[in-house]
Short mmCIF file of C-alpha atoms and ligand atoms in Angstrom, two decimals:
data_model
loop_
_atom_site.label_atom_id
_atom_site.label_comp_id
_atom_site.label_asym_id
_atom_site.label_seq_id
_atom_site.Cartn_x
_atom_site.Cartn_y
_atom_site.Cartn_z
CA MET J 1 226.24 87.04 90.79
CA SER J 2 229.56 88.80 90.72
CA ARG J 3 230.70 90.61 93.81
CA PHE J 4 230.13 94.34 94.25
CA VAL J 5 231.73 96.34 97.04
CA TYR J 6 230.80 99.98 97.27
CA ALA J 7 233.69 101.90 98.83
CA ASP J 8 232.84 105.41 97.61
CA ASN J 9 230.50 106.66 100.33
CA ALA J 10 232.28 110.02 100.36
CA ALA J 11 231.06 110.55 96.77
CA THR J 12 227.50 109.61 97.57
CA THR J 13 225.65 107.05 99.68
CA LYS J 14 222.94 104.50 99.04
CA MET J 15 219.68 105.82 100.41
CA SER J 16 218.62 104.36 103.74
CA PRO J 17 215.40 102.30 103.79
CA VAL J 18 214.07 104.75 106.41
CA ALA J 19 214.52 107.69 104.07
CA ARG J 20 213.11 105.87 101.07
CA LYS J 21 210.01 104.77 102.97
CA ALA J 22 209.39 108.26 104.30
CA MET J 23 209.61 109.71 100.79
CA LEU J 24 207.21 107.39 99.04
CA PRO J 25 203.88 108.99 100.14
CA TRP J 26 205.14 112.32 98.81
CA LEU J 27 205.92 110.79 95.44
CA GLU J 28 202.46 109.27 95.25
CA ASP J 29 199.25 110.81 96.63
CA GLY J 30 201.02 113.49 98.62
CA TYR J 31 201.62 115.67 95.59
CA GLY J 32 199.99 118.81 96.91
CA ASN J 33 201.83 122.14 96.52
CA PRO J 34 202.90 123.18 100.03
CA SER J 35 201.76 126.72 99.26
CA ALA J 36 198.19 125.59 98.52
CA VAL J 37 195.47 126.08 101.09
CA TYR J 38 193.49 122.84 100.50
CA ARG J 39 194.12 119.63 102.38
CA ILE J 40 196.86 117.92 100.32
CA GLY J 41 198.70 121.22 100.17
CA ARG J 42 198.47 121.67 103.91
CA ASP J 43 199.67 118.10 104.40
CA ALA J 44 202.77 118.83 102.35
CA ARG J 45 203.33 122.05 104.25
CA ARG J 46 203.13 120.14 107.53
CA ALA J 47 205.64 117.59 106.23
CA LEU J 48 208.05 120.40 105.40
CA ASP J 49 207.61 121.92 108.86
CA GLY J 50 208.31 118.56 110.46
CA ALA J 51 211.37 118.01 108.31
CA ARG J 52 212.73 121.45 109.17
CA ASP J 53 212.29 120.58 112.83
CA GLN J 54 214.13 117.29 112.41
CA VAL J 55 217.08 118.81 110.56
CA ALA J 56 217.32 121.60 113.17
CA ARG J 57 217.35 119.20 116.07
CA ALA J 58 219.99 117.03 114.43
CA ILE J 59 222.55 119.88 114.53
CA GLY J 60 221.40 121.75 117.63
CA ALA J 61 219.72 124.57 115.70
CA LYS J 62 216.31 126.21 115.93
CA THR J 63 213.68 125.29 113.37
CA GLU J 64 213.56 128.77 111.85
CA GLU J 65 217.32 128.69 111.31
CA ILE J 66 217.09 125.93 108.64
CA PHE J 67 216.64 126.75 104.95
CA PHE J 68 216.24 123.99 102.33
CA THR J 69 218.30 124.12 99.16
CA GLY J 70 219.00 121.91 96.15
CA SER J 71 222.47 120.71 97.18
CA GLY J 72 225.51 121.24 99.36
CA THR J 73 226.98 123.16 96.46
CA GLU J 74 224.01 125.52 96.41
CA SER J 75 224.20 126.06 100.19
CA ASN J 76 227.86 127.01 99.81
CA ASN J 77 227.18 129.35 96.90
CA TRP J 78 224.37 131.02 98.82
CA VAL J 79 226.53 131.71 101.87
CA LEU J 80 229.55 133.04 100.03
CA ARG J 81 227.69 135.16 97.50
CA GLY J 82 225.11 136.28 100.00
CA ILE J 83 227.56 137.39 102.69
CA CYS J 84 229.74 139.16 100.15
CA GLU J 85 226.72 141.02 98.78
CA ARG J 86 225.40 141.97 102.21
CA LEU J 87 228.68 142.90 103.92
CA GLN J 88 230.75 144.43 101.13
CA GLY J 89 230.27 147.86 102.68
CA LYS J 90 231.97 146.62 105.82
CA GLY J 91 234.83 144.87 104.08
CA LYS J 92 235.84 142.61 101.24
CA HIS J 93 238.16 140.12 102.90
CA ILE J 94 237.38 136.40 103.29
CA ILE J 95 239.45 133.70 105.00
CA THR J 96 239.46 130.08 103.81
CA THR J 97 241.86 127.12 103.50
CA MET J 98 243.73 125.38 100.69
CA ILE J 99 241.74 122.16 101.04
CA GLU J 100 238.15 123.29 100.50
CA HIS J 101 235.72 121.54 98.16
CA HIS J 102 235.43 123.16 94.73
CA ALA J 103 231.97 124.39 95.67
CA ILE J 104 233.82 126.78 98.00
CA SER J 105 237.14 127.37 96.24
CA ARG J 106 235.76 127.99 92.77
CA THR J 107 233.02 130.27 94.12
CA LEU J 108 235.66 132.25 95.98
CA GLU J 109 237.70 132.52 92.80
CA ASP J 110 234.64 133.99 91.13
CA LEU J 111 234.21 136.45 93.95
CA GLU J 112 237.86 137.46 93.70
CA LYS J 113 237.14 138.51 90.11
CA GLN J 114 234.41 140.72 91.52
CA GLY J 115 236.87 142.50 93.78
CA PHE J 116 236.84 140.47 96.99
CA GLU J 117 240.09 139.49 98.55
CA VAL J 118 240.62 135.93 99.75
CA THR J 119 243.31 134.71 102.16
CA VAL J 120 243.82 131.00 101.56
CA LEU J 121 245.37 129.42 104.65
CA PRO J 122 247.81 126.51 104.47
CA VAL J 123 247.32 123.23 106.27
CA ASP J 124 249.85 120.91 107.91
CA LYS J 125 250.88 117.51 106.56
CA TYR J 126 247.70 115.97 108.00
CA GLY J 127 245.49 118.53 106.25
CA MET J 128 244.72 120.47 109.41
CA VAL J 129 244.55 124.23 109.70
CA SER J 130 245.92 125.89 112.82
CA PRO J 131 243.53 128.10 114.83
CA HIS J 132 246.45 130.46 115.52
CA VAL J 133 246.93 130.91 111.76
CA VAL J 134 243.20 131.64 111.42
CA ARG J 135 243.42 134.24 114.22
CA ALA J 136 246.45 135.92 112.64
CA ALA J 137 244.69 136.19 109.28
CA ILE J 138 241.76 138.22 110.62
CA ARG J 139 241.77 141.86 109.52
CA PRO J 140 239.43 144.78 110.26
CA ASP J 141 237.86 144.25 106.84
CA THR J 142 237.34 140.47 107.21
CA ILE J 143 233.68 139.65 106.66
CA LEU J 144 233.72 135.83 106.64
CA ILE J 145 235.73 132.79 107.64
CA THR J 146 234.78 129.69 105.67
CA ILE J 147 236.50 126.46 106.69
CA MET J 148 235.22 122.95 105.99
CA PHE J 149 234.28 120.73 108.94
CA ALA J 150 235.91 117.61 107.52
CA ASN J 151 237.71 116.95 104.29
CA ASN J 152 236.10 114.83 101.57
CA GLU J 153 239.37 113.41 100.21
CA ILE J 154 241.50 112.67 103.26
CA GLY J 155 238.90 112.75 106.05
CA THR J 156 240.73 115.14 108.37
CA ILE J 157 238.43 116.93 110.84
CA GLN J 158 239.29 120.57 111.48
CA PRO J 159 239.51 122.22 114.94
CA ILE J 160 236.07 123.76 114.45
CA ALA J 161 235.39 124.60 118.11
CA ALA J 162 238.62 126.59 118.38
CA ILE J 163 237.98 128.43 115.14
CA GLY J 164 234.38 129.13 116.23
CA ASP J 165 235.71 130.68 119.45
CA ILE J 166 238.12 132.92 117.61
CA ALA J 167 235.54 134.04 115.03
CA ARG J 168 232.96 134.85 117.68
CA GLU J 169 235.49 136.68 119.85
CA ARG J 170 236.63 138.78 116.88
CA GLY J 171 233.07 139.36 115.60
CA VAL J 172 233.61 137.67 112.22
CA LEU J 173 230.99 135.38 110.72
CA PHE J 174 232.02 131.71 110.62
CA HIS J 175 230.71 129.36 107.93
CA THR J 176 231.55 125.67 107.70
CA ASP J 177 230.97 123.32 104.77
CA ALA J 178 229.95 120.38 106.94
CA VAL J 179 228.72 118.22 104.05
CA GLN J 180 231.03 115.30 104.89
CA ALA J 181 230.55 115.53 108.62
CA VAL J 182 226.79 115.95 109.21
CA GLY J 183 225.20 112.65 110.19
CA HIS J 184 228.62 111.04 110.74
CA VAL J 185 230.12 112.91 113.69
CA PRO J 186 228.35 114.88 116.44
CA ILE J 187 227.70 118.51 115.56
CA ASP J 188 226.11 121.20 117.71
CA VAL J 189 226.10 124.60 116.02
CA GLU J 190 225.54 126.46 119.33
CA LEU J 191 228.37 124.70 121.14
CA LEU J 192 230.76 125.11 118.22
CA LYS J 193 229.78 128.76 117.68
CA ILE J 194 229.00 128.19 114.00
CA ASP J 195 227.05 130.99 112.27
CA LEU J 196 226.41 129.25 108.95
CA LEU J 197 226.59 125.59 108.02
CA SER J 198 226.05 123.71 104.76
CA LEU J 199 224.81 120.13 104.56
CA SER J 200 223.75 117.74 101.84
CA ALA J 201 221.33 114.84 102.06
CA HIS J 202 223.08 112.37 99.81
CA LYS J 203 226.21 112.22 101.97
CA PHE J 204 224.25 110.79 104.92
CA ARG J 205 222.02 108.29 103.11
CA GLY J 206 219.35 110.75 102.01
CA PRO J 207 218.42 111.42 98.39
CA ARG J 208 220.67 113.28 95.92
CA GLY J 209 219.72 116.82 94.91
CA VAL J 210 218.64 118.24 98.25
CA GLY J 211 220.56 120.13 100.92
CA ALA J 212 220.13 122.66 103.67
CA LEU J 213 221.71 125.77 105.06
CA TYR J 214 221.76 126.66 108.72
CA VAL J 215 221.70 130.44 109.26
CA LYS J 216 222.07 131.54 112.87
CA LYS J 217 219.27 133.74 114.08
CA GLY J 218 220.25 137.38 113.58
CA VAL J 219 222.60 136.70 110.65
CA LYS J 220 221.12 138.40 107.62
CA LEU J 221 221.55 136.60 104.37
CA PRO J 222 219.93 138.06 101.21
CA ALA J 223 217.61 135.99 99.03
CA PHE J 224 219.47 133.58 96.73
CA ILE J 225 216.68 132.63 94.30
CA THR J 226 213.93 135.17 93.84
CA GLY J 227 210.39 134.27 92.89
CA GLY J 228 207.66 132.94 95.14
CA GLY J 229 207.60 133.16 98.89
CA GLN J 230 209.14 129.75 99.62
CA GLU J 231 211.81 129.58 102.35
CA LYS J 232 210.71 133.01 103.61
CA GLY J 233 211.24 134.33 100.09
CA HIS J 234 214.95 133.56 100.29
CA ARG J 235 215.05 130.49 98.10
CA ALA J 236 212.04 130.57 95.83
CA GLY J 237 210.71 127.60 93.87
CA THR J 238 208.18 124.92 94.76
CA GLU J 239 209.79 122.71 97.38
CA ASN J 240 211.12 119.20 96.76
CA VAL J 241 208.83 117.76 99.40
CA ALA J 242 209.81 114.12 99.01
CA GLY J 243 213.51 114.97 98.92
CA ILE J 244 213.29 117.18 101.94
CA VAL J 245 211.34 114.59 103.94
CA GLY J 246 213.86 111.91 102.89
CA MET J 247 216.75 114.13 103.95
CA ALA J 248 215.21 114.82 107.37
CA MET J 249 214.46 111.13 108.04
CA ALA J 250 217.90 110.03 106.91
CA LEU J 251 219.49 112.60 109.16
CA GLU J 252 217.37 111.80 112.20
CA ASP J 253 218.18 108.13 111.64
CA ALA J 254 221.88 108.84 111.25
CA VAL J 255 221.98 110.88 114.46
CA GLN J 256 220.08 108.28 116.40
CA SER J 257 222.45 105.50 115.41
CA MET J 258 225.57 107.69 115.25
CA GLU J 259 227.41 106.30 118.27
CA GLN J 260 226.95 102.74 117.16
CA ASN J 261 227.75 103.51 113.50
CA LEU J 262 230.79 105.55 114.42
CA LEU J 263 232.28 102.66 116.37
CA TYR J 264 231.40 100.07 113.74
CA VAL J 265 232.63 102.03 110.70
CA THR J 266 235.79 103.24 112.51
CA GLU J 267 236.70 99.66 113.33
CA LEU J 268 236.32 98.60 109.67
CA ARG J 269 238.26 101.63 108.50
CA ASP J 270 241.10 100.89 110.89
CA LYS J 271 241.24 97.31 109.71
CA LEU J 272 241.41 98.55 106.15
CA ILE J 273 244.13 101.05 107.00
CA ALA J 274 246.19 98.47 108.87
CA GLY J 275 245.89 96.07 105.95
CA MET J 276 246.81 98.68 103.37
CA LEU J 277 249.85 99.81 105.33
CA GLN J 278 251.21 96.26 105.12
CA LEU J 279 251.88 96.92 101.46
CA PRO J 280 255.30 98.36 100.59
CA ALA J 281 255.52 102.08 99.90
CA VAL J 282 251.93 102.90 100.86
CA SER J 283 251.12 105.74 103.22
CA LEU J 284 247.99 107.00 104.85
CA THR J 285 246.89 110.52 103.83
CA GLY J 286 245.11 112.77 106.32
CA HIS J 287 245.27 112.74 110.09
CA PRO J 288 245.85 109.32 111.66
CA GLU J 289 243.17 109.82 114.35
CA ILE J 290 241.23 113.05 113.94
CA ARG J 291 239.44 111.91 110.82
CA LEU J 292 236.01 110.88 109.62
CA PRO J 293 235.01 107.32 110.54
CA GLY J 294 234.44 106.21 106.95
CA ILE J 295 237.36 107.62 104.98
CA ALA J 296 240.57 105.65 104.41
CA SER J 297 242.86 107.41 101.95
CA PHE J 298 246.27 106.47 100.72
CA ALA J 299 249.22 107.44 98.51
CA ILE J 300 250.55 104.37 96.74
CA ALA J 301 253.99 104.94 95.27
CA CYS J 302 254.61 104.28 91.60
CA ILE J 303 251.10 103.59 90.44
CA GLU J 304 248.54 105.66 88.56
CA GLY J 305 245.42 106.09 90.69
CA GLU J 306 243.17 106.09 87.66
CA ALA J 307 244.48 102.69 86.54
CA LEU J 308 244.01 101.30 90.00
CA ILE J 309 240.41 102.55 90.09
CA LEU J 310 239.66 100.91 86.73
CA MET J 311 241.18 97.60 87.85
CA LEU J 312 239.28 97.76 91.13
CA ASP J 313 236.14 98.36 89.14
CA ALA J 314 236.85 95.25 87.10
CA ALA J 315 237.08 93.39 90.43
CA GLY J 316 233.68 94.83 91.46
CA ILE J 317 235.04 97.48 93.82
CA ALA J 318 233.89 101.14 93.52
CA ALA J 319 236.51 103.54 94.87
CA SER J 320 237.97 106.87 93.83
CA SER J 321 241.23 108.72 93.34
CA GLY J 322 242.55 112.24 93.45
CA SER J 323 244.85 111.58 90.53
CA ALA J 324 244.89 114.03 87.63
CA CYS J 325 242.49 112.07 85.40
CA SER J 326 239.96 111.57 88.17
CA SER J 327 240.05 115.17 89.26
CA GLY J 328 239.23 116.15 85.69
CA SER J 329 242.27 118.37 85.11
CA LEU J 330 245.93 118.14 84.36
CA ASP J 331 246.80 118.63 87.98
CA PRO J 332 246.19 116.13 90.73
CA SER J 333 243.94 117.03 93.65
CA HIS J 334 244.70 120.40 95.29
CA VAL J 335 244.06 118.72 98.66
CA LEU J 336 246.86 116.19 98.19
CA LEU J 337 249.28 118.85 96.94
CA SER J 338 248.35 121.07 99.94
CA ILE J 339 249.41 118.36 102.44
CA GLY J 340 252.80 118.22 100.77
CA LEU J 341 252.46 115.30 98.43
CA THR J 342 254.52 115.54 95.26
CA HIS J 343 252.67 115.38 91.94
CA GLU J 344 253.99 111.82 91.60
CA SER J 345 252.63 110.63 94.94
CA ALA J 346 249.36 112.40 94.37
CA HIS J 347 248.97 110.48 91.13
CA GLY J 348 248.95 107.25 93.12
CA SER J 349 246.18 108.28 95.48
CA VAL J 350 243.19 106.15 96.34
CA ARG J 351 240.24 106.85 98.59
CA LEU J 352 238.16 104.02 100.02
CA SER J 353 235.13 105.36 101.90
CA LEU J 354 233.05 102.99 103.95
CA GLY J 355 229.62 103.18 105.46
CA GLU J 356 227.16 101.41 107.73
CA GLU J 357 226.38 98.90 104.98
CA THR J 358 230.02 97.95 104.57
CA THR J 359 230.81 94.52 105.98
CA GLU J 360 233.99 93.04 107.32
CA ALA J 361 233.86 90.62 104.35
CA ASP J 362 233.89 93.67 102.07
CA VAL J 363 237.04 94.95 103.73
CA ASP J 364 238.62 91.52 103.49
CA TYR J 365 237.74 91.43 99.81
CA ILE J 366 239.33 94.85 99.18
CA LEU J 367 242.44 93.79 101.05
CA GLU J 368 242.64 90.64 98.99
CA GLN J 369 242.13 92.40 95.65
CA ILE J 370 244.40 95.44 96.03
CA PRO J 371 247.86 93.84 96.54
CA PRO J 372 248.01 91.87 93.27
CA ILE J 373 246.65 94.88 91.35
CA VAL J 374 249.27 97.18 92.90
CA GLU J 375 251.94 94.65 92.09
CA LYS J 376 250.79 94.40 88.51
CA LEU J 377 250.75 98.16 88.07
CA ARG J 378 254.15 98.55 89.63
CA ALA J 379 255.59 95.83 87.42
CA MET J 380 254.76 98.13 84.46
CA SER J 381 256.25 101.19 86.13
CA PRO J 382 259.77 102.35 85.26
CA LEU J 383 259.68 104.42 88.47
CA TRP J 384 259.13 101.35 90.56
CA GLU J 385 261.98 99.56 88.79
CA GLU J 386 264.36 102.43 89.64
CA ARG J 387 263.13 102.49 93.18
CA VAL J 388 263.62 98.74 93.66
CA ASP J 389 267.05 98.90 91.98
CA ALA J 390 268.16 101.77 94.17
C1 PLP O 401 229.80 116.44 98.27
C2 PLP O 401 230.35 117.68 98.83
C3 PLP O 401 229.83 118.96 98.48
C4 PLP O 401 228.79 119.14 97.44
O1 PLP O 401 227.52 118.67 97.83
P1 PLP O 401 226.43 118.37 96.69
O2 PLP O 401 225.19 118.17 97.43
O3 PLP O 401 226.90 117.12 95.99
O4 PLP O 401 226.42 119.58 95.83
C5 PLP O 401 230.36 120.07 99.09
N1 PLP O 401 231.32 119.96 100.01
C6 PLP O 401 231.84 118.78 100.41
C7 PLP O 401 232.88 118.74 101.44
C8 PLP O 401 231.37 117.62 99.83
O5 PLP O 401 231.87 116.43 100.17
#
């Protein structure tokens, strides 16, 4: 069999056996509607209650503060649209950063069209926002600060505790899109003074198509999907019982083995980074230390990221790029441009994201495959020729 190395865990993860096993009964005989009063309905209801408890414990929340959704994207939409709707009488100003996921940035663009005003904060060359800059951006009419926990392209982890302090002190609600961080790095919503947090199952080895939103007790968020009484009437629709159970088990499992996984994956990532930096004209993107354990991201001069991804695919390696083609627009990734990369450098970006199932042999294989591919691509590049000649 030909070799396959999955190095795109930031895009999605393979479901953990624990999650899969926990889901199966709810895909088979456990098909009762959780709102039904008879036994199989009650069983499903109990499973949901248990899952809510598990998710809450994993992030230091209370059970009643967890709402299930259909994705991280949905959780983000709910928060932004809900807070704007509820607090527009108080003010119409929102603070965010230049490096948010499209689920945040595009939703905010939509809200701007509806009359809300958004301050988009810059980040430094490592992709980090300064808490002082956050503080200075707060106005009397600021109703929400939304800043991601960790970036999905470059892995940089934001100073969430400091931002939480500032938001709480100034009485502004603080939301974090923690989709990349939950299950990978320790998170305690109480300690970090987070009011609202989005998470998504498929980024921590749960199933795709299920997420959750943490809403701090006392924070009033209007209903997002109206209909039946599910999720206290806030997110109607018959619950995805199997998905929710799978998410909760995957998360509990991830938190239990976090310390061990963090060390293991970080070590692999650092080996990969060290190996990649041996190549000429390759630089690491994102913060050198304050970054997610699994994400190694690079700018490779004088190559087209898309071409590299296709050649890696031919070698059995799944990776991704923030180049224009990959990002589905004419412009390369907004994240890479925000950290000061030129369009040209951003075109040569590659993200290799590792997980618990990645082996050292996988990293060795990546490090063996990439150099000749980069060389081949550069041999075809007039830019590289100029650079070498210079
Ligand atoms: C993947 C991701 C999302 C979207 O989550 P889905 O469940 O895929 O909708 C949002 N934010 C970040 C940072 C992500 O990495």
